[in-house]
mmCIF file of C-alpha atoms in Angstrom:
data_model
loop_
_atom_site.group_PDB
_atom_site.id
_atom_site.type_symbol
_atom_site.label_atom_id
_atom_site.label_comp_id
_atom_site.label_asym_id
_atom_site.label_seq_id
_atom_site.Cartn_x
_atom_site.Cartn_y
_atom_site.Cartn_z
ATOM 1 C CA UNK A 17 -31.052 -14.130 -48.630
ATOM 2 C CA UNK A 18 -33.474 -11.945 -49.475
ATOM 3 C CA UNK A 19 -34.413 -9.266 -47.056
ATOM 4 C CA UNK A 20 -37.101 -6.746 -46.197
ATOM 5 C CA UNK A 21 -35.942 -3.495 -43.718
ATOM 6 C CA UNK A 22 -38.660 -1.562 -42.231
ATOM 7 C CA UNK A 23 -38.659 1.233 -40.393
ATOM 8 C CA UNK A 24 -38.453 5.394 -40.046
ATOM 9 C CA UNK A 25 -35.857 5.819 -42.961
ATOM 10 C CA UNK A 26 -36.050 9.563 -42.940
ATOM 11 C CA UNK A 27 -32.376 9.781 -43.957
ATOM 12 C CA UNK A 28 -33.046 9.363 -47.100
ATOM 13 C CA UNK A 29 -34.437 12.995 -47.330
ATOM 14 C CA UNK A 30 -31.978 16.133 -46.929
ATOM 15 C CA UNK A 31 -31.951 17.473 -43.445
ATOM 16 C CA UNK A 32 -33.133 14.063 -41.768
ATOM 17 C CA UNK A 33 -30.827 12.139 -39.175
ATOM 18 C CA UNK A 34 -30.166 8.643 -40.863
ATOM 19 C CA UNK A 35 -31.305 5.896 -38.948
ATOM 20 C CA UNK A 36 -29.891 2.521 -37.779
ATOM 21 C CA UNK A 37 -32.463 0.359 -40.261
ATOM 22 C CA UNK A 38 -31.209 2.898 -43.368
ATOM 23 C CA UNK A 39 -27.846 1.934 -42.391
ATOM 24 C CA UNK A 40 -28.030 -1.594 -42.218
ATOM 25 C CA UNK A 41 -29.957 -2.006 -45.116
ATOM 26 C CA UNK A 42 -27.507 -0.403 -47.367
ATOM 27 C CA UNK A 43 -24.679 -1.961 -45.772
ATOM 28 C CA UNK A 44 -26.403 -5.460 -46.358
ATOM 29 C CA UNK A 45 -27.107 -4.720 -49.770
ATOM 30 C CA UNK A 46 -23.581 -3.440 -50.641
ATOM 31 C CA UNK A 47 -22.536 -6.980 -49.000
ATOM 32 C CA UNK A 48 -24.775 -9.004 -51.790
ATOM 33 C CA UNK A 49 -27.664 -9.386 -49.623
ATOM 34 C CA UNK A 50 -31.427 -8.760 -52.141
ATOM 35 C CA UNK A 51 -32.626 -5.815 -49.700
ATOM 36 C CA UNK A 52 -36.171 -4.085 -49.721
ATOM 37 C CA UNK A 53 -36.293 -1.119 -47.521
ATOM 38 C CA UNK A 54 -39.143 1.114 -46.333
ATOM 39 C CA UNK A 55 -40.260 4.007 -45.494
ATOM 40 C CA UNK A 56 -38.745 7.352 -46.193
ATOM 41 C CA UNK A 57 -41.840 9.239 -46.555
ATOM 42 C CA UNK A 58 -42.058 12.258 -44.065
ATOM 43 C CA UNK A 59 -45.841 12.025 -43.399
ATOM 44 C CA UNK A 60 -46.490 9.410 -40.584
ATOM 45 C CA UNK A 61 -49.515 8.288 -42.063
ATOM 46 C CA UNK A 62 -48.284 8.284 -45.421
ATOM 47 C CA UNK A 63 -45.010 6.378 -43.963
ATOM 48 C CA UNK A 64 -47.460 3.564 -42.535
ATOM 49 C CA UNK A 65 -49.314 2.889 -45.687
ATOM 50 C CA UNK A 66 -46.215 2.883 -47.558
ATOM 51 C CA UNK A 67 -44.771 0.487 -45.254
ATOM 52 C CA UNK A 68 -48.000 -1.820 -45.462
ATOM 53 C CA UNK A 69 -47.989 -1.541 -49.371
ATOM 54 C CA UNK A 70 -44.223 -2.786 -49.547
ATOM 55 C CA UNK A 71 -44.490 -5.323 -47.072
ATOM 56 C CA UNK A 72 -47.618 -6.790 -48.990
ATOM 57 C CA UNK A 73 -46.602 -6.024 -52.594
ATOM 58 C CA UNK A 74 -43.181 -7.591 -51.933
ATOM 59 C CA UNK A 75 -44.883 -10.529 -50.034
ATOM 60 C CA UNK A 76 -42.839 -13.153 -52.558
ATOM 61 C CA UNK A 77 -39.874 -11.193 -52.684
ATOM 62 C CA UNK A 78 -37.986 -11.599 -49.230
ATOM 63 C CA UNK A 79 -37.359 -14.085 -46.771
ATOM 64 C CA UNK A 80 -36.740 -12.351 -43.668
ATOM 65 C CA UNK A 81 -38.716 -9.218 -42.349
ATOM 66 C CA UNK A 82 -36.366 -6.911 -40.120
ATOM 67 C CA UNK A 83 -38.739 -4.599 -38.259
ATOM 68 C CA UNK A 84 -37.253 -1.208 -36.058
ATOM 69 C CA UNK A 85 -39.433 -1.061 -32.709
ATOM 70 C CA UNK A 86 -39.320 1.930 -30.868
ATOM 71 C CA UNK A 87 -42.102 3.547 -28.299
ATOM 72 C CA UNK A 88 -44.447 5.947 -28.667
ATOM 73 C CA UNK A 89 -46.738 6.119 -31.748
ATOM 74 C CA UNK A 90 -44.409 4.181 -33.614
ATOM 75 C CA UNK A 91 -45.658 1.010 -31.627
ATOM 76 C CA UNK A 92 -48.806 1.390 -33.705
ATOM 77 C CA UNK A 93 -46.542 1.103 -37.301
ATOM 78 C CA UNK A 94 -44.587 -2.185 -35.220
ATOM 79 C CA UNK A 95 -48.008 -3.666 -34.516
ATOM 80 C CA UNK A 96 -49.807 -3.181 -37.940
ATOM 81 C CA UNK A 97 -46.490 -4.793 -39.817
ATOM 82 C CA UNK A 98 -45.960 -7.178 -37.580
ATOM 83 C CA UNK A 99 -49.751 -8.838 -37.735
ATOM 84 C CA UNK A 100 -49.259 -8.561 -41.027
ATOM 85 C CA UNK A 101 -45.969 -10.412 -41.357
ATOM 86 C CA UNK A 102 -47.531 -13.421 -38.972
ATOM 87 C CA UNK A 103 -50.084 -13.571 -41.401
ATOM 88 C CA UNK A 104 -47.860 -13.693 -44.165
ATOM 89 C CA UNK A 105 -45.580 -16.750 -42.176
ATOM 90 C CA UNK A 106 -42.211 -14.720 -42.827
ATOM 91 C CA UNK A 107 -39.676 -15.112 -39.915
ATOM 92 C CA UNK A 108 -39.221 -11.907 -38.293
ATOM 93 C CA UNK A 109 -36.422 -10.128 -36.440
ATOM 94 C CA UNK A 110 -37.421 -7.139 -34.394
ATOM 95 C CA UNK A 111 -34.414 -4.742 -33.661
ATOM 96 C CA UNK A 112 -35.455 -2.642 -30.629
ATOM 97 C CA UNK A 113 -34.357 1.062 -30.090
ATOM 98 C CA UNK A 114 -34.801 4.187 -27.901
ATOM 99 C CA UNK A 115 -34.013 4.808 -24.361
ATOM 100 C CA UNK A 116 -37.613 5.346 -23.299
ATOM 101 C CA UNK A 117 -38.865 1.875 -24.689
ATOM 102 C CA UNK A 118 -38.589 0.180 -21.209
ATOM 103 C CA UNK A 119 -40.650 3.090 -19.375
ATOM 104 C CA UNK A 120 -43.046 2.466 -22.165
ATOM 105 C CA UNK A 121 -43.370 -0.930 -22.138
ATOM 106 C CA UNK A 122 -44.016 -0.577 -18.318
ATOM 107 C CA UNK A 123 -47.128 1.661 -19.260
ATOM 108 C CA UNK A 124 -48.467 -0.616 -21.820
ATOM 109 C CA UNK A 125 -47.247 -3.745 -21.036
ATOM 110 C CA UNK A 126 -50.104 -5.830 -22.844
ATOM 111 C CA UNK A 127 -49.363 -3.744 -26.247
ATOM 112 C CA UNK A 128 -45.751 -3.824 -26.118
ATOM 113 C CA UNK A 129 -45.985 -7.917 -25.252
ATOM 114 C CA UNK A 130 -48.338 -8.303 -27.875
ATOM 115 C CA UNK A 131 -45.840 -6.885 -30.736
ATOM 116 C CA UNK A 132 -42.593 -8.649 -29.207
ATOM 117 C CA UNK A 133 -44.495 -12.131 -29.180
ATOM 118 C CA UNK A 134 -44.595 -12.011 -32.803
ATOM 119 C CA UNK A 135 -40.800 -11.723 -33.446
ATOM 120 C CA UNK A 136 -38.877 -14.816 -34.181
ATOM 121 C CA UNK A 137 -35.823 -13.065 -32.848
ATOM 122 C CA UNK A 138 -35.600 -9.978 -30.730
ATOM 123 C CA UNK A 139 -32.176 -7.824 -31.051
ATOM 124 C CA UNK A 140 -31.360 -4.727 -29.084
ATOM 125 C CA UNK A 141 -28.159 -2.398 -29.414
ATOM 126 C CA UNK A 142 -27.602 -2.344 -25.351
ATOM 127 C CA UNK A 143 -27.554 -4.356 -22.371
ATOM 128 C CA UNK A 144 -29.669 -1.415 -20.918
ATOM 129 C CA UNK A 145 -32.665 -2.333 -22.926
ATOM 130 C CA UNK A 146 -32.297 -6.278 -22.300
ATOM 131 C CA UNK A 147 -32.298 -5.484 -18.862
ATOM 132 C CA UNK A 148 -35.160 -2.913 -18.693
ATOM 133 C CA UNK A 149 -37.357 -5.345 -21.203
ATOM 134 C CA UNK A 150 -36.637 -8.398 -18.829
ATOM 135 C CA UNK A 151 -40.247 -8.063 -17.039
ATOM 136 C CA UNK A 152 -41.725 -8.867 -20.461
ATOM 137 C CA UNK A 153 -40.091 -12.391 -20.472
ATOM 138 C CA UNK A 154 -38.616 -12.632 -24.201
ATOM 139 C CA UNK A 155 -34.785 -13.130 -24.810
ATOM 140 C CA UNK A 156 -33.084 -10.657 -26.612
ATOM 141 C CA UNK A 157 -30.038 -10.825 -28.278
ATOM 142 C CA UNK A 158 -27.323 -7.783 -28.310
ATOM 143 C CA UNK A 159 -25.795 -6.324 -31.552
ATOM 144 C CA UNK A 160 -24.419 -3.199 -31.415
ATOM 145 C CA UNK A 161 -25.518 -0.072 -33.312
ATOM 146 C CA UNK A 162 -23.341 0.683 -36.482
ATOM 147 C CA UNK A 163 -21.082 3.183 -36.885
ATOM 148 C CA UNK A 164 -18.714 3.205 -40.212
ATOM 149 C CA UNK A 165 -15.487 3.927 -37.798
ATOM 150 C CA UNK A 166 -13.079 3.683 -40.800
ATOM 151 C CA UNK A 167 -15.150 7.050 -42.433
ATOM 152 C CA UNK A 168 -14.412 8.983 -39.395
ATOM 153 C CA UNK A 169 -10.682 10.222 -39.065
ATOM 154 C CA UNK A 170 -9.266 9.894 -35.647
ATOM 155 C CA UNK A 171 -6.986 12.670 -33.978
ATOM 156 C CA UNK A 172 -5.927 11.299 -30.645
ATOM 157 C CA UNK A 173 -6.218 14.343 -28.000
ATOM 158 C CA UNK A 174 -4.025 15.037 -25.280
ATOM 159 C CA UNK A 175 -3.272 18.468 -24.464
ATOM 160 C CA UNK A 176 -6.476 20.255 -25.204
ATOM 161 C CA UNK A 177 -7.910 23.635 -25.699
ATOM 162 C CA UNK A 178 -11.521 24.065 -24.429
ATOM 163 C CA UNK A 179 -13.717 23.866 -27.111
ATOM 164 C CA UNK A 180 -16.495 21.882 -26.766
ATOM 165 C CA UNK A 181 -19.252 20.648 -29.223
ATOM 166 C CA UNK A 182 -22.736 19.020 -28.145
ATOM 167 C CA UNK A 183 -24.764 17.580 -31.223
ATOM 168 C CA UNK A 184 -28.531 16.620 -30.594
ATOM 169 C CA UNK A 185 -31.801 17.383 -31.722
ATOM 170 C CA UNK A 186 -32.842 20.612 -29.792
ATOM 171 C CA UNK A 187 -35.596 18.864 -27.960
ATOM 172 C CA UNK A 188 -36.552 18.887 -24.246
ATOM 173 C CA UNK A 189 -34.788 14.857 -23.611
ATOM 174 C CA UNK A 190 -31.761 15.891 -25.172
ATOM 175 C CA UNK A 191 -31.187 18.641 -22.579
ATOM 176 C CA UNK A 192 -29.586 21.467 -24.685
ATOM 177 C CA UNK A 193 -30.237 23.822 -21.644
ATOM 178 C CA UNK A 194 -27.488 21.540 -19.687
ATOM 179 C CA UNK A 195 -24.516 22.627 -22.099
ATOM 180 C CA UNK A 196 -25.180 26.358 -22.106
ATOM 181 C CA UNK A 197 -24.849 26.230 -18.533
ATOM 182 C CA UNK A 198 -22.122 24.039 -18.474
ATOM 183 C CA UNK A 199 -20.329 26.351 -20.854
ATOM 184 C CA UNK A 200 -21.287 29.380 -18.572
ATOM 185 C CA UNK A 201 -19.318 27.672 -15.836
ATOM 186 C CA UNK A 202 -16.272 26.649 -17.461
ATOM 187 C CA UNK A 203 -15.992 29.946 -18.547
ATOM 188 C CA UNK A 204 -15.310 31.231 -14.887
ATOM 189 C CA UNK A 205 -11.859 29.690 -15.250
ATOM 190 C CA UNK A 206 -11.370 29.423 -19.121
ATOM 191 C CA UNK A 207 -12.905 32.755 -20.321
ATOM 192 C CA UNK A 208 -12.164 31.643 -24.065
ATOM 193 C CA UNK A 209 -14.230 28.447 -23.831
ATOM 194 C CA UNK A 210 -16.180 27.875 -26.486
ATOM 195 C CA UNK A 211 -19.318 25.630 -27.702
ATOM 196 C CA UNK A 212 -20.850 24.393 -30.962
ATOM 197 C CA UNK A 213 -24.229 23.566 -30.650
ATOM 198 C CA UNK A 214 -25.933 21.269 -33.853
ATOM 199 C CA UNK A 215 -28.416 19.312 -34.642
ATOM 200 C CA UNK A 216 -32.327 19.304 -35.917
ATOM 201 C CA UNK A 217 -34.307 22.225 -34.374
ATOM 202 C CA UNK A 218 -37.405 20.391 -32.673
ATOM 203 C CA UNK A 219 -38.943 23.428 -31.176
ATOM 204 C CA UNK A 220 -36.135 24.507 -28.694
ATOM 205 C CA UNK A 221 -33.699 26.032 -30.640
ATOM 206 C CA UNK A 222 -34.849 29.849 -30.512
ATOM 207 C CA UNK A 223 -35.266 29.481 -26.289
ATOM 208 C CA UNK A 224 -31.693 27.863 -26.501
ATOM 209 C CA UNK A 225 -30.287 31.153 -28.662
ATOM 210 C CA UNK A 226 -32.302 33.341 -26.433
ATOM 211 C CA UNK A 227 -30.814 31.489 -23.249
ATOM 212 C CA UNK A 228 -27.534 31.863 -24.142
ATOM 213 C CA UNK A 229 -27.837 35.924 -25.098
ATOM 214 C CA UNK A 230 -29.266 36.380 -21.507
ATOM 215 C CA UNK A 231 -26.155 34.692 -20.341
ATOM 216 C CA UNK A 232 -23.787 36.976 -22.441
ATOM 217 C CA UNK A 233 -22.473 33.924 -24.244
ATOM 218 C CA UNK A 234 -23.879 34.857 -27.843
ATOM 219 C CA UNK A 235 -20.471 35.151 -29.086
ATOM 220 C CA UNK A 236 -19.137 32.105 -27.474
ATOM 221 C CA UNK A 237 -21.740 29.587 -28.939
ATOM 222 C CA UNK A 238 -22.013 28.965 -32.496
ATOM 223 C CA UNK A 239 -25.099 27.051 -34.010
ATOM 224 C CA UNK A 240 -24.446 25.411 -37.592
ATOM 225 C CA UNK A 241 -27.795 23.359 -37.677
ATOM 226 C CA UNK A 242 -28.209 19.825 -38.701
ATOM 227 C CA UNK A 243 -24.786 18.573 -40.032
ATOM 228 C CA UNK A 244 -24.076 16.106 -43.000
ATOM 229 C CA UNK A 245 -21.568 13.530 -42.443
ATOM 230 C CA UNK A 246 -18.729 15.790 -43.848
ATOM 231 C CA UNK A 247 -19.838 19.031 -41.649
ATOM 232 C CA UNK A 248 -20.251 16.400 -38.865
ATOM 233 C CA UNK A 249 -16.498 15.455 -39.442
ATOM 234 C CA UNK A 250 -15.198 18.752 -39.524
ATOM 235 C CA UNK A 251 -17.038 20.275 -36.822
ATOM 236 C CA UNK A 252 -15.856 17.294 -34.697
ATOM 237 C CA UNK A 253 -12.503 17.372 -35.863
ATOM 238 C CA UNK A 254 -12.211 21.114 -34.636
ATOM 239 C CA UNK A 255 -13.473 20.653 -31.241
ATOM 240 C CA UNK A 256 -11.927 19.004 -28.166
ATOM 241 C CA UNK A 257 -14.661 17.820 -26.003
ATOM 242 C CA UNK A 258 -17.896 16.444 -26.102
ATOM 243 C CA UNK A 259 -21.014 16.917 -24.567
ATOM 244 C CA UNK A 260 -24.335 14.329 -24.108
ATOM 245 C CA UNK A 261 -26.400 15.876 -21.899
ATOM 246 C CA UNK A 262 -29.574 13.762 -22.417
ATOM 247 C CA UNK A 263 -32.037 13.026 -19.778
ATOM 248 C CA UNK A 264 -33.046 9.848 -21.832
ATOM 249 C CA UNK A 265 -30.595 7.601 -24.026
ATOM 250 C CA UNK A 266 -30.018 4.013 -24.800
ATOM 251 C CA UNK A 267 -26.903 3.843 -27.166
ATOM 252 C CA UNK A 268 -26.639 7.031 -28.706
ATOM 253 C CA UNK A 269 -24.551 6.439 -32.198
ATOM 254 C CA UNK A 270 -23.635 10.397 -31.730
ATOM 255 C CA UNK A 271 -21.348 9.524 -28.530
ATOM 256 C CA UNK A 272 -19.771 6.511 -30.419
ATOM 257 C CA UNK A 273 -19.181 8.896 -33.191
ATOM 258 C CA UNK A 274 -17.040 11.117 -30.776
ATOM 259 C CA UNK A 275 -15.388 8.252 -29.579
ATOM 260 C CA UNK A 276 -14.727 7.460 -33.132
ATOM 261 C CA UNK A 277 -13.078 10.473 -33.988
ATOM 262 C CA UNK A 278 -11.012 10.701 -30.654
ATOM 263 C CA UNK A 279 -13.078 13.495 -28.860
ATOM 264 C CA UNK A 280 -13.326 12.486 -25.183
ATOM 265 C CA UNK A 281 -16.913 12.385 -23.990
ATOM 266 C CA UNK A 282 -18.482 13.679 -20.711
ATOM 267 C CA UNK A 283 -22.045 12.491 -20.577
ATOM 268 C CA UNK A 284 -24.672 11.877 -18.329
ATOM 269 C CA UNK A 285 -25.200 8.784 -16.564
ATOM 270 C CA UNK A 286 -28.865 7.944 -17.890
ATOM 271 C CA UNK A 287 -30.288 4.900 -19.676
ATOM 272 C CA UNK A 288 -27.598 3.106 -21.562
ATOM 273 C CA UNK A 289 -24.788 5.412 -20.956
ATOM 274 C CA UNK A 290 -23.224 3.754 -18.207
ATOM 275 C CA UNK A 291 -23.306 0.005 -19.871
ATOM 276 C CA UNK A 292 -21.758 1.877 -22.977
ATOM 277 C CA UNK A 293 -18.860 4.065 -21.131
ATOM 278 C CA UNK A 294 -16.740 3.389 -18.512
ATOM 279 C CA UNK A 295 -16.491 6.566 -16.152
ATOM 280 C CA UNK A 296 -12.775 7.209 -16.156
ATOM 281 C CA UNK A 297 -11.725 4.696 -18.932
ATOM 282 C CA UNK A 298 -13.401 5.104 -21.889
ATOM 283 C CA UNK A 299 -15.357 8.721 -20.810
ATOM 284 C CA UNK A 300 -16.429 10.376 -17.964
ATOM 285 C CA UNK A 301 -19.762 10.009 -16.232
ATOM 286 C CA UNK A 302 -22.080 12.521 -14.280
ATOM 287 C CA UNK A 303 -25.455 12.608 -12.879
ATOM 288 C CA UNK A 304 -28.554 13.951 -14.957
ATOM 289 C CA UNK A 305 -28.681 17.858 -14.606
ATOM 290 C CA UNK A 306 -25.352 18.199 -13.004
ATOM 291 C CA UNK A 307 -23.898 21.211 -14.182
ATOM 292 C CA UNK A 308 -20.943 21.493 -11.626
ATOM 293 C CA UNK A 309 -20.256 17.725 -12.011
ATOM 294 C CA UNK A 310 -20.011 18.307 -16.342
ATOM 295 C CA UNK A 311 -17.964 21.630 -15.757
ATOM 296 C CA UNK A 312 -15.527 20.100 -13.101
ATOM 297 C CA UNK A 313 -15.031 17.064 -15.564
ATOM 298 C CA UNK A 314 -14.362 19.496 -18.188
ATOM 299 C CA UNK A 315 -11.909 21.566 -16.379
ATOM 300 C CA UNK A 316 -10.512 18.080 -15.541
ATOM 301 C CA UNK A 317 -9.703 17.259 -19.018
ATOM 302 C CA UNK A 318 -8.226 20.301 -19.544
ATOM 303 C CA UNK A 319 -5.884 20.198 -16.723
ATOM 304 C CA UNK A 320 -4.595 16.604 -16.792
ATOM 305 C CA UNK A 321 -3.536 15.475 -20.402
ATOM 306 C CA UNK A 322 -2.656 11.837 -19.197
ATOM 307 C CA UNK A 323 -6.622 11.450 -18.636
ATOM 308 C CA UNK A 324 -7.606 13.072 -21.982
ATOM 309 C CA UNK A 325 -5.213 11.056 -23.993
ATOM 310 C CA UNK A 326 -6.746 7.821 -22.010
ATOM 311 C CA UNK A 327 -10.230 8.724 -22.776
ATOM 312 C CA UNK A 328 -9.369 9.545 -26.469
ATOM 313 C CA UNK A 329 -7.467 6.389 -27.643
ATOM 314 C CA UNK A 330 -10.346 3.778 -25.384
ATOM 315 C CA UNK A 331 -13.120 5.942 -27.186
ATOM 316 C CA UNK A 332 -11.621 4.716 -30.245
ATOM 317 C CA UNK A 333 -11.533 1.591 -29.029
ATOM 318 C CA UNK A 334 -14.699 1.529 -28.197
ATOM 319 C CA UNK A 335 -16.092 2.990 -31.519
ATOM 320 C CA UNK A 336 -14.198 0.207 -33.234
ATOM 321 C CA UNK A 337 -16.677 -2.289 -31.782
ATOM 322 C CA UNK A 338 -19.625 -0.871 -33.331
ATOM 323 C CA UNK A 339 -17.750 -0.807 -37.016
ATOM 324 C CA UNK A 340 -19.307 -2.903 -39.525
ATOM 325 C CA UNK A 341 -16.494 -5.220 -39.550
ATOM 326 C CA UNK A 342 -17.322 -6.367 -36.120
ATOM 327 C CA UNK A 343 -21.169 -6.303 -36.371
ATOM 328 C CA UNK A 344 -21.436 -7.712 -39.757
ATOM 329 C CA UNK A 345 -20.655 -10.826 -38.037
ATOM 330 C CA UNK A 346 -23.689 -10.945 -35.776
ATOM 331 C CA UNK A 347 -25.873 -10.045 -38.391
ATOM 332 C CA UNK A 348 -24.596 -12.836 -40.756
ATOM 333 C CA UNK A 349 -24.753 -15.432 -37.867
ATOM 334 C CA UNK A 350 -28.242 -14.387 -37.037
ATOM 335 C CA UNK A 351 -29.481 -14.913 -40.718
ATOM 336 C CA UNK A 352 -27.742 -18.367 -40.685
ATOM 337 C CA UNK A 353 -29.817 -18.964 -37.438
ATOM 338 C CA UNK A 354 -33.201 -17.784 -38.318
ATOM 339 C CA UNK A 355 -32.844 -19.683 -41.644
ATOM 340 C CA UNK A 356 -32.233 -22.955 -40.132
ATOM 341 C CA UNK A 357 -35.157 -22.807 -38.145
ATOM 342 C CA UNK A 358 -37.646 -21.423 -41.286
ATOM 343 C CA UNK A 359 -40.746 -23.724 -41.384
ATOM 344 C CA UNK A 360 -41.200 -25.539 -44.770
ATOM 345 C CA UNK A 361 -42.414 -23.211 -47.592
ATOM 346 C CA UNK A 362 -45.741 -22.582 -47.476
ATOM 347 C CA UNK A 363 -48.259 -20.801 -49.929
ATOM 348 C CA UNK A 364 -48.158 -17.303 -49.272
ATOM 349 C CA UNK A 365 -51.744 -15.525 -47.765
ATOM 350 C CA UNK A 366 -53.281 -14.075 -51.156
ATOM 351 C CA UNK A 367 -53.307 -10.325 -50.469
ATOM 352 C CA UNK A 368 -53.714 -9.441 -54.545
ATOM 353 C CA UNK A 369 -57.018 -7.559 -53.784
ATOM 354 C CA UNK A 370 -55.164 -4.920 -52.019
ATOM 355 C CA UNK A 371 -52.102 -4.901 -54.763
ATOM 356 C CA UNK A 372 -53.948 -5.697 -57.836
ATOM 357 C CA UNK A 373 -54.301 -2.410 -60.177
ATOM 358 C CA UNK A 374 -57.397 -4.391 -61.958
#
């Protein structure tokens, strides 16, 4: 089968987060599928133009188009690509992402519904998105995000030290301020507690560093910046508790990565986190902005090796549900289904006037 995977594949550039679209495209290619993927252009306008050009130029070279759909300005890219995909008559699978998509769809229902109606199959990585988009009236399949768990050496924790790690972008929706406040509270009972805060700076990192200094935590918090895979493994392996302080979330890959490496996770119960984690079984959940609750959860793990061991082991089992071995089966079945329902071969629309060098 020949596939075209369309999304924001910025992870092909150094210093950018690898998207699920990029991971899926690369893994499918390794499995023998013929895969065209786009786009890694950093500039949003150039990325859109590159995507449209790639789809039209290769219109005869793929059988199925896989489109990543997010909220915000990304919906314009989804609108454009799905429009051309429908004109070309190619079967399309849309993969829905982002914890803000349900709210966005309620604010702009006509735009989102128009885009999603063009898909042959809709896929989401969590039941949270299925519930959140139910008002649009479309059936949505659940296929988990992919985490290549074999690339994460697991160390099961039991008796642990107060070594905390937080890894997301420094952006308001990820609420890095909460992690700093949690460390401050934990140090009241564990003065040696430390925190690693890693990720891309989206404008907040200087403010967080100043906040740490103002609270007297400058020597207790380390900021290593964006982590590539090897650096991530190193930092996660040396930590003992992962903090997820998001205000909005869906099925965060970073949380699954932490689980894969055996880190007990404490997360805010927002978006899809309550679907992903079961409190007290494979993670601990606290209310959004509940600094005291998260600090108390940290202290509980430090004082209860059995609870820590339980979360560590069950977290790894959770991560294995997102392994490529497990997720690939879902995609193979989906491709087989969509090809069975594919209409008889039609003459593609002629867009040569857009791609001709003459």
